[in-house]
Short mmCIF file of C-alpha atoms in Angstrom, two decimals:
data_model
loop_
_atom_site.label_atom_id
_atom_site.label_comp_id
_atom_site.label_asym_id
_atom_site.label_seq_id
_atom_site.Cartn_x
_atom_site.Cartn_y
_atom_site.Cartn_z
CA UNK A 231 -80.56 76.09 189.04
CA UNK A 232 -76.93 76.34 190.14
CA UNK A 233 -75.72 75.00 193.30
CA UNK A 234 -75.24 78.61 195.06
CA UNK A 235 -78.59 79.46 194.13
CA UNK A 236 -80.09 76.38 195.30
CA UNK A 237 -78.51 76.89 199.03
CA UNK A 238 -80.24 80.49 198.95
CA UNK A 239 -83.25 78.53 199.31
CA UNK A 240 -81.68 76.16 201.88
CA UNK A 241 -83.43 76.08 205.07
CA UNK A 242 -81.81 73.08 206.72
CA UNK A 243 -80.67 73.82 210.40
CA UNK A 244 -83.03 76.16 211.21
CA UNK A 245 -85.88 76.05 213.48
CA UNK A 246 -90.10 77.55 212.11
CA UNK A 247 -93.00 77.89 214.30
CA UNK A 248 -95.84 77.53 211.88
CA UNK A 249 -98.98 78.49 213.93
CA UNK A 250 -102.02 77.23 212.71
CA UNK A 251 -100.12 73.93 211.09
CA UNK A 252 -102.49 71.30 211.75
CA UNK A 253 -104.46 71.97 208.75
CA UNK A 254 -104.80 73.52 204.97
CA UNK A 255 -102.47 76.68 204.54
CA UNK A 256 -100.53 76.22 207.37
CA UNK A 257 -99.75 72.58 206.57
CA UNK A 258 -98.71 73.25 203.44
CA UNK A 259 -96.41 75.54 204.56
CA UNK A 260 -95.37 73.01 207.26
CA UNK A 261 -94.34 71.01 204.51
CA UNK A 262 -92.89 72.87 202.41
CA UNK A 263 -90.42 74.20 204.72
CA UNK A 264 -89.49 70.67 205.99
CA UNK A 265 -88.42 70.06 202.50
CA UNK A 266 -86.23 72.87 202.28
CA UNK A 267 -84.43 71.02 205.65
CA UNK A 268 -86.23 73.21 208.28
CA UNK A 269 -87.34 71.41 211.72
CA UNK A 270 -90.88 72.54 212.32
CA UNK A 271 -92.99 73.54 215.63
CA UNK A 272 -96.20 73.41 214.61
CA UNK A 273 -99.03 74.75 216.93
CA UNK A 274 -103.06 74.67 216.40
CA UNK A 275 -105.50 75.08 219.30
CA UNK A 276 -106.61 71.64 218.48
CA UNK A 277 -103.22 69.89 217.09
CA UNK A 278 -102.99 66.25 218.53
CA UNK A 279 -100.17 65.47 220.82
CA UNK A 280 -99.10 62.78 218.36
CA UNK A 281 -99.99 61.70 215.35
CA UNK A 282 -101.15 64.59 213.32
CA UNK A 283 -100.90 64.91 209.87
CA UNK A 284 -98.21 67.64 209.92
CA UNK A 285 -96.44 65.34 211.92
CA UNK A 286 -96.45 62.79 209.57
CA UNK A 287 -96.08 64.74 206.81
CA UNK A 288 -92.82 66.71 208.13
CA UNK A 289 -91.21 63.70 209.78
CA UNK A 290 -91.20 61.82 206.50
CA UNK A 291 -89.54 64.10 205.03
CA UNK A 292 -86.35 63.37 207.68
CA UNK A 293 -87.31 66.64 209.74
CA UNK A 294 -88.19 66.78 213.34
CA UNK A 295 -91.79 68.37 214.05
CA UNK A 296 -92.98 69.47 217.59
CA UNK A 297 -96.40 69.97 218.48
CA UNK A 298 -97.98 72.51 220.93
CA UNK A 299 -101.76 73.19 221.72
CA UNK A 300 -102.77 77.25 221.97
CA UNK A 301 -105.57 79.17 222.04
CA UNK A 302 -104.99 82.11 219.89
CA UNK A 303 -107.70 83.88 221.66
CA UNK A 304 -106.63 83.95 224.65
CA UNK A 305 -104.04 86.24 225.60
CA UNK A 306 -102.09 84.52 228.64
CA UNK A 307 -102.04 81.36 226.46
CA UNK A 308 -100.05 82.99 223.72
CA UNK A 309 -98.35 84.39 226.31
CA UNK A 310 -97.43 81.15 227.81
CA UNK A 311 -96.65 79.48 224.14
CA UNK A 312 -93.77 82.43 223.96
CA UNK A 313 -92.47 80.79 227.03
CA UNK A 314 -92.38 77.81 225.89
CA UNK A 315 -90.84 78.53 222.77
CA UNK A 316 -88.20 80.71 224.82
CA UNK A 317 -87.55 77.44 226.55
CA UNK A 318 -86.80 75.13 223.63
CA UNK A 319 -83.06 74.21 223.10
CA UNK A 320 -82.33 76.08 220.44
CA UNK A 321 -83.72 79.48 218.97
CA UNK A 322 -86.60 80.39 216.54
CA UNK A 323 -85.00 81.14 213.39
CA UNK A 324 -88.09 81.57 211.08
CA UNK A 325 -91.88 82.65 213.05
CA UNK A 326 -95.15 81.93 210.63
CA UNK A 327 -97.85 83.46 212.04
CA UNK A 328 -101.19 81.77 210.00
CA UNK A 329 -103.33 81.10 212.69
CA UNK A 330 -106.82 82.68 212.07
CA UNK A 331 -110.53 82.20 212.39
CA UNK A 332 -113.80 83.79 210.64
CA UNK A 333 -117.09 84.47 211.59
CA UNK A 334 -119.27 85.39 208.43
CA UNK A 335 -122.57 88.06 209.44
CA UNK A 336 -123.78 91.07 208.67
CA UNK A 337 -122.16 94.13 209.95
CA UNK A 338 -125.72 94.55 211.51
CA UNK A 339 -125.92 91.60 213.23
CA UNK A 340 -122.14 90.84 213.80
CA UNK A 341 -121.71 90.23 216.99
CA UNK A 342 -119.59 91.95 220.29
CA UNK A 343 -118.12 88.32 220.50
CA UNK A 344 -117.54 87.67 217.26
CA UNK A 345 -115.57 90.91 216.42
CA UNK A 346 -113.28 90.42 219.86
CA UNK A 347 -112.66 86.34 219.02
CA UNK A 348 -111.75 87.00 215.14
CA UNK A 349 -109.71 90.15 216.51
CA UNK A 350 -107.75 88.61 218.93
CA UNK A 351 -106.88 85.43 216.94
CA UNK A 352 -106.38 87.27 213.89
CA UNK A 353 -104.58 90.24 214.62
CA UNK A 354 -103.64 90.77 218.70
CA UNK A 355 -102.38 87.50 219.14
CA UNK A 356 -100.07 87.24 216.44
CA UNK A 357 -98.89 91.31 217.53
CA UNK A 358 -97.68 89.26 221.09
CA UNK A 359 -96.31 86.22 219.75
CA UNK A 360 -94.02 88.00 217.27
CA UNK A 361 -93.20 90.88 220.01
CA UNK A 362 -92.07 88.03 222.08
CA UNK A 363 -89.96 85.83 219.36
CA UNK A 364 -89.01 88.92 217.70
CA UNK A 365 -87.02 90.09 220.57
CA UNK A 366 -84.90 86.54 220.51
CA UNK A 367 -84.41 87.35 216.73
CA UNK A 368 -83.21 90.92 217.65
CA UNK A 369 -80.46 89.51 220.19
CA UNK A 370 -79.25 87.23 217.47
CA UNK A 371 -79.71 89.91 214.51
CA UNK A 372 -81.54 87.70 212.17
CA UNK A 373 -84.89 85.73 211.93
CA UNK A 374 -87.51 85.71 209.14
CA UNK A 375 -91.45 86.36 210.55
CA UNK A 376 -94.20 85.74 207.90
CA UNK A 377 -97.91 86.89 207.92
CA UNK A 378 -101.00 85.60 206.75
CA UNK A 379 -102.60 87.96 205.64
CA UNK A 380 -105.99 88.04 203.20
CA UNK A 381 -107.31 89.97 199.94
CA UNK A 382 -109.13 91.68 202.86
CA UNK A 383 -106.19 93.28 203.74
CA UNK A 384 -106.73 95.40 200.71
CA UNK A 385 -110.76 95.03 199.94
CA UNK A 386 -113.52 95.30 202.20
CA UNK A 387 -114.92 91.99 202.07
CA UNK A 388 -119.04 91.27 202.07
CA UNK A 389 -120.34 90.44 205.83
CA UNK A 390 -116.62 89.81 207.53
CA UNK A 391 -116.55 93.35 208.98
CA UNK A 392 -114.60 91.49 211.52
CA UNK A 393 -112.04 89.77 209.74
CA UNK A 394 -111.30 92.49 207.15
CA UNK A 395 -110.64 95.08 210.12
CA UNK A 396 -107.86 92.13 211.59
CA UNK A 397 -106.59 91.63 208.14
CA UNK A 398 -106.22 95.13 207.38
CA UNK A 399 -104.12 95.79 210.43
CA UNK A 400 -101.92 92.98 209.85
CA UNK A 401 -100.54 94.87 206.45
CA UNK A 402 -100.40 97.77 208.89
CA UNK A 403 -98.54 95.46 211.58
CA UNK A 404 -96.17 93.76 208.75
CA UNK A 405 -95.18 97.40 207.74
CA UNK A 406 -94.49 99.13 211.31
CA UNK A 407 -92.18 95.80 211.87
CA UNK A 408 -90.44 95.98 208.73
CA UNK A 409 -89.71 99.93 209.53
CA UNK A 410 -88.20 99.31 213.09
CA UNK A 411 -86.64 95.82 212.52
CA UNK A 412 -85.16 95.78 208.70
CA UNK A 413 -81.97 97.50 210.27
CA UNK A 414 -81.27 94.97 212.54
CA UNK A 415 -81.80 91.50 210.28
CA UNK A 416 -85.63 90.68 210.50
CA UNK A 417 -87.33 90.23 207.72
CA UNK A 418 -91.43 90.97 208.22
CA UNK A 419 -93.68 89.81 205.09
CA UNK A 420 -96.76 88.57 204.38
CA UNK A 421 -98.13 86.38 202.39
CA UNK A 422 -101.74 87.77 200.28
CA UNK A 423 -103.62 84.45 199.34
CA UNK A 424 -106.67 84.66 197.11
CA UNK A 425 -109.86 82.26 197.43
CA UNK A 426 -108.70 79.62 198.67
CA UNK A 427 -110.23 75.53 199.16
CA UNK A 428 -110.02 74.81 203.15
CA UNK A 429 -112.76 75.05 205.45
CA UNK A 430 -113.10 78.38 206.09
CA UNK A 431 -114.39 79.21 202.88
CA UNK A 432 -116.52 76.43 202.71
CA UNK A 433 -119.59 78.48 202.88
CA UNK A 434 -118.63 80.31 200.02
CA UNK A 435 -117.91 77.09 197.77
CA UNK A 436 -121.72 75.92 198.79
CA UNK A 437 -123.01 78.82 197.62
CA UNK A 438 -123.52 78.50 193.79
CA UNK A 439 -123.92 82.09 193.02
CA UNK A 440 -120.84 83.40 195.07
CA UNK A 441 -118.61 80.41 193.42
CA UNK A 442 -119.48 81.48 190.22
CA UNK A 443 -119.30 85.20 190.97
CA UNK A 444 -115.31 84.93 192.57
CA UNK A 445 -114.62 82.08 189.87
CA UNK A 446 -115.61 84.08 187.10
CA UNK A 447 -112.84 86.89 188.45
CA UNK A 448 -110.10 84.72 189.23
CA UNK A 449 -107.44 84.96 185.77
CA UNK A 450 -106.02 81.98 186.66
CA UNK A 451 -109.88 80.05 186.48
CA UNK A 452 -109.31 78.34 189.65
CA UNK A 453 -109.49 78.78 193.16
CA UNK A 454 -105.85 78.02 195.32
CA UNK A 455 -105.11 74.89 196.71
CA UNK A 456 -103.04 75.12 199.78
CA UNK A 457 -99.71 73.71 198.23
CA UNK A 458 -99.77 77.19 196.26
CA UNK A 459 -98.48 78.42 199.49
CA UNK A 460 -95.50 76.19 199.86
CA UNK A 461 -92.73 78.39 197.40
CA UNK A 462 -93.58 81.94 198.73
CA UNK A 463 -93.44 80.78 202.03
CA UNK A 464 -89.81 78.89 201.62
CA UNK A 465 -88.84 82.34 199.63
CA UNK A 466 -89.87 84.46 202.54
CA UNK A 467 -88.03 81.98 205.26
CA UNK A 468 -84.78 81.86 203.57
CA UNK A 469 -81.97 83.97 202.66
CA UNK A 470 -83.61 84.49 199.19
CA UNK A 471 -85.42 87.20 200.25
CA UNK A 472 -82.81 88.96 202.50
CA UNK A 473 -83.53 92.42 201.00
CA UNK A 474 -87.41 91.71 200.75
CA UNK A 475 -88.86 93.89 204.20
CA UNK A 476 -92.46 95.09 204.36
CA UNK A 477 -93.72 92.92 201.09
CA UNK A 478 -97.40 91.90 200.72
CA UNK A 479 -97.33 89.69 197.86
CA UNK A 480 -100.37 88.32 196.39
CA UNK A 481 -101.00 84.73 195.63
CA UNK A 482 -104.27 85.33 194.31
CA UNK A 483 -104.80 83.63 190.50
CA UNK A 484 -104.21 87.73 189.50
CA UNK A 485 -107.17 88.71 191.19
CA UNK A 486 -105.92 91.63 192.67
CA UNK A 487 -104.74 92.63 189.39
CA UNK A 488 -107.91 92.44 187.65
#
C-alpha cells in the first residue's frame, strides 16, 4: 500500500468515543482504532475506573484511553455523559455508538420492561448522544459517527421483537442523519455484523439446534469473532470513507447474501 493511501487510514490525533468498549465488539473496535493512532474514550455502564481491559489494550498500543461509567437506559445519564464529553479538552472527532442490550422472549410474553430497557439502550439513547456530539461536529464541519446496527435491522429476528424494532430504527436513524448532515462533513454509517461469539448470543451457541441451523447458513462456515470488526470500523472513522454517507454494510460471513 503506498504511503498516501496508508495516511487515508490514519487516525492519529483524533479523539473516538466507543460506547459499549469494555467488552467484545466494542473492544475490538477500541483497539483497532488505537492502532490506527486514535486516543479512545471508552464508556460501558459497568467499565472499571482503572484497569480494564480496553485500557490495557489501547494504552499499549501508545494511545491514551479514558474511561466513563453510563447507563444507556437512562436518559439524564446519557444526557450527563454529553456533558462530560462537551467538557473534555479537546473535541470528539469520531462517535461509535455500540452500546446495546437483549432480552430474548416471546412476543407473547415479552415484557412492558423489557421492550422500554432494550429500546432505550438500543435505539433512544444513542438518538441523544449523537444529537448532542453531532452538534460539536457540525460547528467544526467534520466528525465520523458509526452505528451498530444488527442483521435485525433487515430480518425480523425469532423472539427479540424488542431488539429487532431498535435495530430497525437505527438503519432508519443512520439514514435521516446521513440526509441532513452529509452536506456539512458528517459521515453517519453503520456497521451490519452477522452471528457473532460474545455474550449476548450465548444462548444461541448453547442451543445445539439453533447453532447448527445459523451455522449451516453462514458462507463463510463460521460465526464472527469480534476482531472482524476492527477494519470496517477504522474505514468508517477515517478519511477513507469521506464520500461513504448512509452505508449499512454487512459483516455477516455473506449471510445476508444467501
Amino acid at each position: 500500500m503506498s504511503t498516501t493511501r496508508r495516511a487515508a487510514f490514519d487516525l492519529s490525533g483524533k479523539l473516538a468515543v466507543v460506547t459499549g468498549g469494555r467488552r467484545g465488539i466494542g473492544l475490538a473496535m477500541a483497539e483497532a482504532l488505537a492502532a490506527a493512532g486514535a486516543d479512545i474514550v471508552a464508556v460501558s455502564a459497568n467499565l472499571e475506573a482503572s484497569g480494564s481491559q480496553v485500557e490495557q489494550r489501547v494504552t499499549a498500543l501508545g494511545r491514551t484511553c479514558l474511561t466513563m461509567r453510563t447507563d444507556f437506559a437512562d436518559r439524564a445519564a446519557v444526557a450527563d455523559l454529553a456533558t462530560r464529553l462537551g467538557a473534555l479538552d479537546r473535541p470528539v472527532d469520531i462517535l461509535v455508538n455500540n452500546a446495546g442490550t437483549i432480552a430474548r422472549a416471546p412476543a407473547a410474553e415479552h415484557s412492558d420492561d423489557a421492550w422500554d430497557q432494550v429500546l432505550s439502550v438500543n435505539l433512544s439513547s444513542q438518538f441523544t448522544l449523537t444529537r448532542e456530539v453531532g452538534r460539536g461536529m457540525l460547528e467544526r464541519g467534520h466528525g465520523k459517527i458509526i452505528f451498530t446496527a444488527s442483521l435485525l435491522s433487515f430480518q425480523g429476528g425469532i423472539n427479540v421483537p424488542g431488539y429487532t424494532a431498535a435495530k430497525s430504527g437505527l438503519a432508519g436513524l443512520t439514514r435521516a442523519l446521513a440526509n441532513e448532515w452529509a452536506g456539512r462533513g458528517i459521515n453517519v454509517n453503520a456497521i451490519v455484523p452477522g452471528y457473532v461469539a460474545t455474550d449476548n448470543t450465548q444462548a444461541l451457541r448453547d442451543d445445539p439446534d439453533r447453532y447448527s441451523a445459523i451455522l449451516d447458513r453462514i458462507p463463510a462456515g463460521r460465526w464472527a469473532v469480534p476482531e472482524d470488526f476492527g477494519g470496517i470500523t477504522v474505514f468508517l472513522a477515517s478519511s477513507a470513507s469521506d464520500y461513504v454517507h448512509g452505508a449499512l454494510i454487512p459483516v455477516d460471513g455473506g449471510w445476508l447474501g444467501r
